[in-house]
mmCIF file of N, CA and C in Angstrom:
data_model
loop_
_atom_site.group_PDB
_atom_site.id
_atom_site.type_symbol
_atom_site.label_atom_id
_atom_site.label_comp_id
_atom_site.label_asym_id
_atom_site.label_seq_id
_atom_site.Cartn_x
_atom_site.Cartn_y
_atom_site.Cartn_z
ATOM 1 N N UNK X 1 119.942 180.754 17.373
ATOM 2 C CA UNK X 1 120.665 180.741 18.635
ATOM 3 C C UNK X 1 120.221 181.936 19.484
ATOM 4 N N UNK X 2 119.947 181.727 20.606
ATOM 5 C CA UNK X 2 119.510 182.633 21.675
ATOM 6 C C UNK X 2 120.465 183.534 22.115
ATOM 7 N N UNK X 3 120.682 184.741 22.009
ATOM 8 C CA UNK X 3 121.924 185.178 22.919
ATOM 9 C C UNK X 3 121.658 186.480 23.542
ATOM 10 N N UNK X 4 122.360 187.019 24.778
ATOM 11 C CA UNK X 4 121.859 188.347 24.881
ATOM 12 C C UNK X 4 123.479 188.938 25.191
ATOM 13 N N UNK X 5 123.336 190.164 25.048
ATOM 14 C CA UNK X 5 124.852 190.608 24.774
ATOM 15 C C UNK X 5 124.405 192.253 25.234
ATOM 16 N N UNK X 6 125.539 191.857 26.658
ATOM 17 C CA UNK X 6 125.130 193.573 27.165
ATOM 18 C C UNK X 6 126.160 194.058 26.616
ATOM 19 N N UNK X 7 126.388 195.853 27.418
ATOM 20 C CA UNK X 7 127.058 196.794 26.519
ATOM 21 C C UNK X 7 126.761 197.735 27.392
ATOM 22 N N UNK X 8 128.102 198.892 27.995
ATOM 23 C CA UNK X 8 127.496 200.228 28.492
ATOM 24 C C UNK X 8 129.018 200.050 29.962
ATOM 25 N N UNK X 9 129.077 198.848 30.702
ATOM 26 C CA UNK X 9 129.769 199.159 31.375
ATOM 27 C C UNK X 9 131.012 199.440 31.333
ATOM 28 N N UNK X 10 131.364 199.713 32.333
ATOM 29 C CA UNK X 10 132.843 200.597 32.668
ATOM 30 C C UNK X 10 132.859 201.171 34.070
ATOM 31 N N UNK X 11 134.046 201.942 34.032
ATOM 32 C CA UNK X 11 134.419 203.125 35.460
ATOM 33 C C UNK X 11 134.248 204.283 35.585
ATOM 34 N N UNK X 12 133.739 204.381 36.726
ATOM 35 C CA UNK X 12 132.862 205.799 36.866
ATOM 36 C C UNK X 12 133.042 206.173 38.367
ATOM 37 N N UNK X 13 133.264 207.395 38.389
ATOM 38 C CA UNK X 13 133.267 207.882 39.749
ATOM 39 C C UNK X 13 132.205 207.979 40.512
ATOM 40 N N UNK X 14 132.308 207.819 41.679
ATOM 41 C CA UNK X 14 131.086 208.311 42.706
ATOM 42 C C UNK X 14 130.188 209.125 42.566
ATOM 43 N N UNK X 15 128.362 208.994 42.466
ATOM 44 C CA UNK X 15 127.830 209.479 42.003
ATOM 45 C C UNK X 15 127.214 210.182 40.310
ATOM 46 N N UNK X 16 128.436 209.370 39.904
ATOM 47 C CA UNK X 16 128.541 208.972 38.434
ATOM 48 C C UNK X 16 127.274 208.626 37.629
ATOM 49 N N UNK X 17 126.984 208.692 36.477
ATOM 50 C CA UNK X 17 125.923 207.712 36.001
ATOM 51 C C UNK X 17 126.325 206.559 34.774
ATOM 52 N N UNK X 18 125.410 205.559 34.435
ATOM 53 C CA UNK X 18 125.697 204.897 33.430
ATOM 54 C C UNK X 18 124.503 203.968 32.692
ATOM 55 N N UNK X 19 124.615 203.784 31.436
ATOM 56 C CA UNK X 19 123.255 202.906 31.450
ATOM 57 C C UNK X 19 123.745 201.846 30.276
ATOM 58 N N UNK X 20 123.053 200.591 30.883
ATOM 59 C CA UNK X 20 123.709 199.433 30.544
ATOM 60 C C UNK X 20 122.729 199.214 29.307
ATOM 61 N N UNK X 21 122.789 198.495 28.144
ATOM 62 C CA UNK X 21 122.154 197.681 27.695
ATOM 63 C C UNK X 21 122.312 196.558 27.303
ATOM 64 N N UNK X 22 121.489 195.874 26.785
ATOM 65 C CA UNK X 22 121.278 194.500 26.724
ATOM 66 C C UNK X 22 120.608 193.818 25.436
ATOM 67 N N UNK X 23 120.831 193.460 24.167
ATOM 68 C CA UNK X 23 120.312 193.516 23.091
ATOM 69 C C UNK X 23 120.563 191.933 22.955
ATOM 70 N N UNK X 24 119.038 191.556 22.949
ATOM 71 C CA UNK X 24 118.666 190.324 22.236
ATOM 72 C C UNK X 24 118.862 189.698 20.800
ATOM 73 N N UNK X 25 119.063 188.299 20.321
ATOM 74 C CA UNK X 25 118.993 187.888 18.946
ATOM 75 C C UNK X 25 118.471 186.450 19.260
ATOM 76 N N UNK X 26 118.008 186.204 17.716
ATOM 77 C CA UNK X 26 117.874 185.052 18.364
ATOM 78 C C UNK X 26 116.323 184.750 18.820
ATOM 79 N N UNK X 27 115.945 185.409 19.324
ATOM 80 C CA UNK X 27 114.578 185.432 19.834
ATOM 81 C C UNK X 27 113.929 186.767 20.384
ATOM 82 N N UNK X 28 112.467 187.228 20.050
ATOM 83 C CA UNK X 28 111.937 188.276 20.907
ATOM 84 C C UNK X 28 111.562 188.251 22.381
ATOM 85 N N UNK X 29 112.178 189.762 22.439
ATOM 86 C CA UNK X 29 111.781 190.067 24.261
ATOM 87 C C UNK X 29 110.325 190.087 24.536
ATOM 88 N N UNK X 30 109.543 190.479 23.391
ATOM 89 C CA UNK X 30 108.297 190.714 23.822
ATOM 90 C C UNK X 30 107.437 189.856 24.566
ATOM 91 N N UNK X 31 107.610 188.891 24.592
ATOM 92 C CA UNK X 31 107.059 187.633 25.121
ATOM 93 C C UNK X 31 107.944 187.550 26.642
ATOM 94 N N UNK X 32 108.935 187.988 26.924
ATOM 95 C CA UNK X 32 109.635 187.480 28.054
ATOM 96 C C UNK X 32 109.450 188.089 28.697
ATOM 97 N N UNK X 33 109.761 187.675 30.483
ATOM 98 C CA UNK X 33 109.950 188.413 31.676
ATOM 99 C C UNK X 33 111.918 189.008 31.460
ATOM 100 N N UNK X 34 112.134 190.064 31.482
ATOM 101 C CA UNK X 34 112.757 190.195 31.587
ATOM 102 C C UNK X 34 114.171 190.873 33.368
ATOM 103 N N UNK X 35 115.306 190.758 33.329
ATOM 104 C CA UNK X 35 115.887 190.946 34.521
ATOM 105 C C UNK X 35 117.277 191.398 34.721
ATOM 106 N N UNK X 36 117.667 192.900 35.033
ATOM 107 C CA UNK X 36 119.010 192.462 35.729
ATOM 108 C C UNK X 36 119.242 192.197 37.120
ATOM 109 N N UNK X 37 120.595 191.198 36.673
ATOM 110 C CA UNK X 37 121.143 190.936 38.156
ATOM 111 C C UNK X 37 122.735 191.415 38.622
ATOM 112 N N UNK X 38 123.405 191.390 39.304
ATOM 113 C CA UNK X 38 124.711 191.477 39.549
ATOM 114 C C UNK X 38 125.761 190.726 40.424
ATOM 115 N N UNK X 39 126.528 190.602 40.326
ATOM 116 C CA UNK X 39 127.533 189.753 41.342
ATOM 117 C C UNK X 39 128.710 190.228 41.561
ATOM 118 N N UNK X 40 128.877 190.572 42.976
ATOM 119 C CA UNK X 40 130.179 191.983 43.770
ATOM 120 C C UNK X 40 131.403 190.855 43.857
ATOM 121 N N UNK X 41 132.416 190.715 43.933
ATOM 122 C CA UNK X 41 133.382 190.097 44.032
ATOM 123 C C UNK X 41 133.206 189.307 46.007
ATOM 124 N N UNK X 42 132.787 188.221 45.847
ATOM 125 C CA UNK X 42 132.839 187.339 46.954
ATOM 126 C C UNK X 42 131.729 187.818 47.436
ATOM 127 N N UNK X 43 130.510 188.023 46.561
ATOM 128 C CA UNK X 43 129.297 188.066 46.756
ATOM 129 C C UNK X 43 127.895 187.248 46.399
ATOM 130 N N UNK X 44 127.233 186.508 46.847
ATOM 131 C CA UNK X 44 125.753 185.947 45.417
ATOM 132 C C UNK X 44 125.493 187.279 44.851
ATOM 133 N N UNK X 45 124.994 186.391 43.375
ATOM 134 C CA UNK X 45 124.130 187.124 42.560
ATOM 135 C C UNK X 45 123.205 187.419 43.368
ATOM 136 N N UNK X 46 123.117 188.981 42.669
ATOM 137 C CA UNK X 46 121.484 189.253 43.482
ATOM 138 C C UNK X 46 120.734 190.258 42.178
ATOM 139 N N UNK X 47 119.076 190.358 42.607
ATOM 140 C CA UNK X 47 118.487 190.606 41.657
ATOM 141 C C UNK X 47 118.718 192.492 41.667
ATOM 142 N N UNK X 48 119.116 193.214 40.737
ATOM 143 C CA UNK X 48 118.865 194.559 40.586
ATOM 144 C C UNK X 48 117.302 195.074 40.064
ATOM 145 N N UNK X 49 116.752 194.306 39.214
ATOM 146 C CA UNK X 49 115.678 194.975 38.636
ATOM 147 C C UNK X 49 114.927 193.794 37.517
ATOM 148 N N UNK X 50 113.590 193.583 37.797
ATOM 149 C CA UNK X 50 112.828 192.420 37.527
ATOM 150 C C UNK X 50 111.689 193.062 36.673
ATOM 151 N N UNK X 51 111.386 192.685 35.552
ATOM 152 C CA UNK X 51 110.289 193.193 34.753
ATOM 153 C C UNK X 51 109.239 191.558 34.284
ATOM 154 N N UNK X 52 107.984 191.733 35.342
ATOM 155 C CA UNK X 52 107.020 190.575 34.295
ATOM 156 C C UNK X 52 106.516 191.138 33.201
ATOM 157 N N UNK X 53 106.884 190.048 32.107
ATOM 158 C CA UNK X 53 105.577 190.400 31.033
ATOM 159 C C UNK X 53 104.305 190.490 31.167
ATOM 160 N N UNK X 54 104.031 190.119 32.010
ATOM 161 C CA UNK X 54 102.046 189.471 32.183
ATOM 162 C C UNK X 54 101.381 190.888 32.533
ATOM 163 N N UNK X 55 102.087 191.672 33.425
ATOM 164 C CA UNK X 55 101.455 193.193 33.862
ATOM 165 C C UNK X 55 102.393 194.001 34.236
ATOM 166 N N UNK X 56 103.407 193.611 33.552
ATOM 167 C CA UNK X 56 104.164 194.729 33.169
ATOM 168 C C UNK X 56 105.074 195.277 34.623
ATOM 169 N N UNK X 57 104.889 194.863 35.761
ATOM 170 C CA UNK X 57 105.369 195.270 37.315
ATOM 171 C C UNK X 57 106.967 195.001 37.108
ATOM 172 N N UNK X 58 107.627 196.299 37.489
ATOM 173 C CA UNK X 58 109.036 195.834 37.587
ATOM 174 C C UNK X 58 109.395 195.678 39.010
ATOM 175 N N UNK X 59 110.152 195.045 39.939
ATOM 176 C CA UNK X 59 110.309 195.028 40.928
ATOM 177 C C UNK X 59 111.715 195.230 41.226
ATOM 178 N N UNK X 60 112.135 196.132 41.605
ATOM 179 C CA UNK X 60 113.778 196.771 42.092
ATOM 180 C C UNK X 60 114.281 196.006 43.618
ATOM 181 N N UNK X 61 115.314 195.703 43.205
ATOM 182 C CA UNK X 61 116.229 195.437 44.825
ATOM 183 C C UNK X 61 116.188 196.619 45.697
ATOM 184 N N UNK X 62 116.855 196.476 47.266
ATOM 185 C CA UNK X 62 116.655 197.002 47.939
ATOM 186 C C UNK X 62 117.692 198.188 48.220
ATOM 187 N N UNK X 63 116.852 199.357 48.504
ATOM 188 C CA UNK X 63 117.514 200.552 47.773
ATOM 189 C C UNK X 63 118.486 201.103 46.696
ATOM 190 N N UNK X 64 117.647 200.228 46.082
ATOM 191 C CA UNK X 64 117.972 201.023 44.462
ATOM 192 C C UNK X 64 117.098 201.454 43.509
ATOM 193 N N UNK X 65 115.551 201.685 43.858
ATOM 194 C CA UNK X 65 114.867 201.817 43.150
ATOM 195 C C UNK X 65 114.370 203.356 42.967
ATOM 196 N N UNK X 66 115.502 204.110 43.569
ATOM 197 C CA UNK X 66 115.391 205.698 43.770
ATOM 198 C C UNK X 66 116.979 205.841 42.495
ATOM 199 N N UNK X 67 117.468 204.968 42.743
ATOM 200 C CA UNK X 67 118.573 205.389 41.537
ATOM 201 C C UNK X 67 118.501 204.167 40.371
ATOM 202 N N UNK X 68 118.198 203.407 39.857
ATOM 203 C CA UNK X 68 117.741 202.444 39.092
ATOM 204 C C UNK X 68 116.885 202.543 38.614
ATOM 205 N N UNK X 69 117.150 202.719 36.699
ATOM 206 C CA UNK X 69 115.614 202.538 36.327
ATOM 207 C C UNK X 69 116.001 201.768 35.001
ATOM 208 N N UNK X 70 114.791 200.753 35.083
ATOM 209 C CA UNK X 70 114.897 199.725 34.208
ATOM 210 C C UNK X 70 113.624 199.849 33.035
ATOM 211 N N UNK X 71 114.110 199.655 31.672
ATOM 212 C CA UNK X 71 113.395 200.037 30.698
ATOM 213 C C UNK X 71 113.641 198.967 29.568
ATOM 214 N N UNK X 72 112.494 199.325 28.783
ATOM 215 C CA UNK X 72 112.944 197.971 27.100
ATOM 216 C C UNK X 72 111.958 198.816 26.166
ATOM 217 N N UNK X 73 113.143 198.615 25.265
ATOM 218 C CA UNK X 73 112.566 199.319 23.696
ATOM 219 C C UNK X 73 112.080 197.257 23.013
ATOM 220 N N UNK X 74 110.893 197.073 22.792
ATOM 221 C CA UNK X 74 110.936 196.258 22.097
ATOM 222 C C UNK X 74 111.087 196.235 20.894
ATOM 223 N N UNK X 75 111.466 197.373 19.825
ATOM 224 C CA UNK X 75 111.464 197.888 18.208
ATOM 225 C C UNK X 75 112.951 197.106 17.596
ATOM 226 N N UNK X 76 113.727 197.701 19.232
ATOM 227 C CA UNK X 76 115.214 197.030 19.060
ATOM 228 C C UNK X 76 115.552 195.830 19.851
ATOM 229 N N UNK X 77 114.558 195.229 20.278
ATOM 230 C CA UNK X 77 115.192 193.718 20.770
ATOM 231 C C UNK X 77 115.626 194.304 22.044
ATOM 232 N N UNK X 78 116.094 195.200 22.725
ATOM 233 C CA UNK X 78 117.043 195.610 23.739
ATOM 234 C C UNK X 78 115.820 196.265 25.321
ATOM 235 N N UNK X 79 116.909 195.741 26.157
ATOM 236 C CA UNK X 79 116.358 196.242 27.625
ATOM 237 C C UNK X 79 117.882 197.184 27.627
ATOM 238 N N UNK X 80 117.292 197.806 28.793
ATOM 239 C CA UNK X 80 118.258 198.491 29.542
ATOM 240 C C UNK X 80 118.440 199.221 31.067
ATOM 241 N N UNK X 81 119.374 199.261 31.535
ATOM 242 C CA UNK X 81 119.214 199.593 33.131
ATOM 243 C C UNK X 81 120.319 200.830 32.969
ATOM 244 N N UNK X 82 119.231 201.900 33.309
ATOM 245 C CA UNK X 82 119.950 203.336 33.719
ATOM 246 C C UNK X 82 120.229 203.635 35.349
ATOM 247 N N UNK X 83 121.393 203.565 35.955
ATOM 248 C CA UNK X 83 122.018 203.760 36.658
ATOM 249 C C UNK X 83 122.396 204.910 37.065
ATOM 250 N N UNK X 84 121.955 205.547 38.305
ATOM 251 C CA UNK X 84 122.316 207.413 38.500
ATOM 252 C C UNK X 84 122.736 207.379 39.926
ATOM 253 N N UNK X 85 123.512 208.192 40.542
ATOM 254 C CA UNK X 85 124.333 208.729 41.856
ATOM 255 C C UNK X 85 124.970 206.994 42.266
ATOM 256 N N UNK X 86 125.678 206.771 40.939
ATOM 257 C CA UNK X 86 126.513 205.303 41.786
ATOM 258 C C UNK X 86 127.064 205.477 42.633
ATOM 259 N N UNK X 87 127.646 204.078 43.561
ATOM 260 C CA UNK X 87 128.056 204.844 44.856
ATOM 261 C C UNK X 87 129.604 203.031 44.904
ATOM 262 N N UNK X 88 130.600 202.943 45.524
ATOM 263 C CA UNK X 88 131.306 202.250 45.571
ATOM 264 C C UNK X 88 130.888 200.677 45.418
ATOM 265 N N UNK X 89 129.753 200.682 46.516
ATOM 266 C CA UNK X 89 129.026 199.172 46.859
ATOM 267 C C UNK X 89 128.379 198.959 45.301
ATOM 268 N N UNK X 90 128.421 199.784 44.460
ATOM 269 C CA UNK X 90 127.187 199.373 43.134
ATOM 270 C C UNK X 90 128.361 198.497 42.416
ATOM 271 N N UNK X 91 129.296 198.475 42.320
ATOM 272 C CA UNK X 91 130.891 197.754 41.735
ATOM 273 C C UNK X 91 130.344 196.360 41.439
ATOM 274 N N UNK X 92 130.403 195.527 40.541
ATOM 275 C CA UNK X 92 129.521 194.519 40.203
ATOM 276 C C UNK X 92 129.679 194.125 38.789
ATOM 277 N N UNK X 93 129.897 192.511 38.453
ATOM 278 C CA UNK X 93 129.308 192.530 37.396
ATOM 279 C C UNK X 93 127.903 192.240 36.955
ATOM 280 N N UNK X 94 127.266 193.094 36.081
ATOM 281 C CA UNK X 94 125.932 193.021 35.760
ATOM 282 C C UNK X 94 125.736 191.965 34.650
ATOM 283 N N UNK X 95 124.337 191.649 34.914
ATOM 284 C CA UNK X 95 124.153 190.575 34.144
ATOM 285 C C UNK X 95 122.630 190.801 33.442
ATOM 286 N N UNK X 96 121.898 190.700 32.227
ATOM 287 C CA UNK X 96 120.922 190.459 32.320
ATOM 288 C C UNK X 96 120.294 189.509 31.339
ATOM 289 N N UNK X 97 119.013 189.192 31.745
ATOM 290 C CA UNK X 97 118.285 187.627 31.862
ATOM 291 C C UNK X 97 117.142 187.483 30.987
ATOM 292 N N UNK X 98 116.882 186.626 30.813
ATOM 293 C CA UNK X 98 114.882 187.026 30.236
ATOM 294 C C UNK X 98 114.881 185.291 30.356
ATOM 295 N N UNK X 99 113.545 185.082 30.759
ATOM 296 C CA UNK X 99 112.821 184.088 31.013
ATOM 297 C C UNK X 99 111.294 184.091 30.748
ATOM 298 N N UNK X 100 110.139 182.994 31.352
ATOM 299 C CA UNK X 100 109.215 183.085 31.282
ATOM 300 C C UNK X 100 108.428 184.458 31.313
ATOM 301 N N UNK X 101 107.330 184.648 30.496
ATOM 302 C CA UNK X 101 106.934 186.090 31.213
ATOM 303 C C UNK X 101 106.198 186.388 32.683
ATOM 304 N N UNK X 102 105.873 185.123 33.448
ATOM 305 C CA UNK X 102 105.596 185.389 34.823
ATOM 306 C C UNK X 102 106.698 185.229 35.834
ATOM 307 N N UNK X 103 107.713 185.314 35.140
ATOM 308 C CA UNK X 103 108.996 185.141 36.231
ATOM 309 C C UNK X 103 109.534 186.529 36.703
ATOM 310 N N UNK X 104 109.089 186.571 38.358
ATOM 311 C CA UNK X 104 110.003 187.416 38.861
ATOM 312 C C UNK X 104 110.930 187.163 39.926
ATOM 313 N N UNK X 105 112.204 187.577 39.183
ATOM 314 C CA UNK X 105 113.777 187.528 40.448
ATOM 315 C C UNK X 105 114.330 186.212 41.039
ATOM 316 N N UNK X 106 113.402 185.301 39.872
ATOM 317 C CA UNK X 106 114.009 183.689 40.357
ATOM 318 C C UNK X 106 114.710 183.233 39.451
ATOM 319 N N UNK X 107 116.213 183.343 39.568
ATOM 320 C CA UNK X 107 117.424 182.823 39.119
ATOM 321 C C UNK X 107 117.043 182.158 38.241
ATOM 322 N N UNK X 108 116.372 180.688 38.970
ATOM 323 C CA UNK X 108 116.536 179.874 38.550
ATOM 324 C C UNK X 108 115.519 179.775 36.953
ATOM 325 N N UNK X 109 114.913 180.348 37.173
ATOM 326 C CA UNK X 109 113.964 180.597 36.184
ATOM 327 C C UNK X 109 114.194 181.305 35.217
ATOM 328 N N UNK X 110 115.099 181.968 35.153
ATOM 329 C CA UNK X 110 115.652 182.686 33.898
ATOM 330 C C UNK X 110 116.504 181.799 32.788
ATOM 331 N N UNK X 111 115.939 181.328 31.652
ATOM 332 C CA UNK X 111 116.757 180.559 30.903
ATOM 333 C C UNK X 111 117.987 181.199 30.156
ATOM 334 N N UNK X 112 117.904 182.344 30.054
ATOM 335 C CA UNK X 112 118.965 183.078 28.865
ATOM 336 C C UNK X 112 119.224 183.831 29.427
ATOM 337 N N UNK X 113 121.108 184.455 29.646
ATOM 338 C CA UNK X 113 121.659 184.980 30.207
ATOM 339 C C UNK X 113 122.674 185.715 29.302
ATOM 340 N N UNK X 114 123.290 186.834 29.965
ATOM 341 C CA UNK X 114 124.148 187.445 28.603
ATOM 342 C C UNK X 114 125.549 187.306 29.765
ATOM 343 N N UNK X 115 126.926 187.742 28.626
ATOM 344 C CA UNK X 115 128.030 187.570 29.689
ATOM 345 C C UNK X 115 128.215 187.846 30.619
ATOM 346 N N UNK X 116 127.833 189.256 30.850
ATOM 347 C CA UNK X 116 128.096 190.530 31.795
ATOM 348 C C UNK X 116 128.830 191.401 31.603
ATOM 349 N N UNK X 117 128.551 192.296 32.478
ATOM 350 C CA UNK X 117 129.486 193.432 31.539
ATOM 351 C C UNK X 117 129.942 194.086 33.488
ATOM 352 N N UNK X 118 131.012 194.721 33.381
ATOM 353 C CA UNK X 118 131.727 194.906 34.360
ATOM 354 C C UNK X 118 131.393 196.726 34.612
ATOM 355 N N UNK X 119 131.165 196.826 36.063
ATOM 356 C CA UNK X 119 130.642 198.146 36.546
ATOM 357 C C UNK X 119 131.533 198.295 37.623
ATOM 358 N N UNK X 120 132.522 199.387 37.630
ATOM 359 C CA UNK X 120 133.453 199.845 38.782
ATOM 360 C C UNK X 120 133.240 201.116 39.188
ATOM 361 N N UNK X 121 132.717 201.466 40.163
ATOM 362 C CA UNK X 121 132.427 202.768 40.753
ATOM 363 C C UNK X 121 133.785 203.324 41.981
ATOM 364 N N UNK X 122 134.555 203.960 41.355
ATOM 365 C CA UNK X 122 135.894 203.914 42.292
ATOM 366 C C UNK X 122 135.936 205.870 41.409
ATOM 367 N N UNK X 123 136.891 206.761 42.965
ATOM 368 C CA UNK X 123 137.136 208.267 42.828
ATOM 369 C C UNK X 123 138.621 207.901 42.513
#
């Protein structure tokens, strides 16, 4: 069974940091494109941070790629997204994905998804 199962979120004050992970079973990351995404309350999902397998390019949403950094230990099955100077608008639940390894930031293309894990940036 395929599953991915994040871990890390919570509440954090402004400018806060946090780093999410995301630990695979079930199947290896090494082969996959991996992705997080998030969804703000009465918002679309949108992509935070996109990793192809094929050459390795991660591609970050828009302004967050000065505080977002997205990484994967493949030893442990696990990705992860380190999060620094959160700010209110980052409030979201996060989600992350793995799909084909030439897939970047297309939803639809991501076959395996984990629950999400809940990120509140509130003083």
């Amino acid at each position: 069974q395929l599953q991915l199962v994040e871990s890390g979120g919570g509440l954090v004050h402004p400018g806060g940091s946090l780093r999410l992970s995301c630990a695979a079973s079930g199947f290896s990351l090494v082969n996959y494109g991996i992705a997080w995404f998030r969804q703000a309350p009465g918002k679309e999902r949108e992509a935070v941070a996109c990793e192809t397998r094929l050459n390795k390019l991660i591609m970050y949403g828009d302004s967050l790629r000065d505080r977002f950094i997205m990484s994967r230990d493949d030893a442990k099955n696990t990705m992860y997204l380190q999060m620094s100077n959160l700010k209110p608008e980052d409030t979201a639940v996060y989600y992350c994905a793995a799909g084909p390894p030439t897939v970047v930031c297309l939803q639809a293309k991501y076959d395996s998804w984990g629950q999400g894990t809940q990120v509140t940036v509130s003083s």
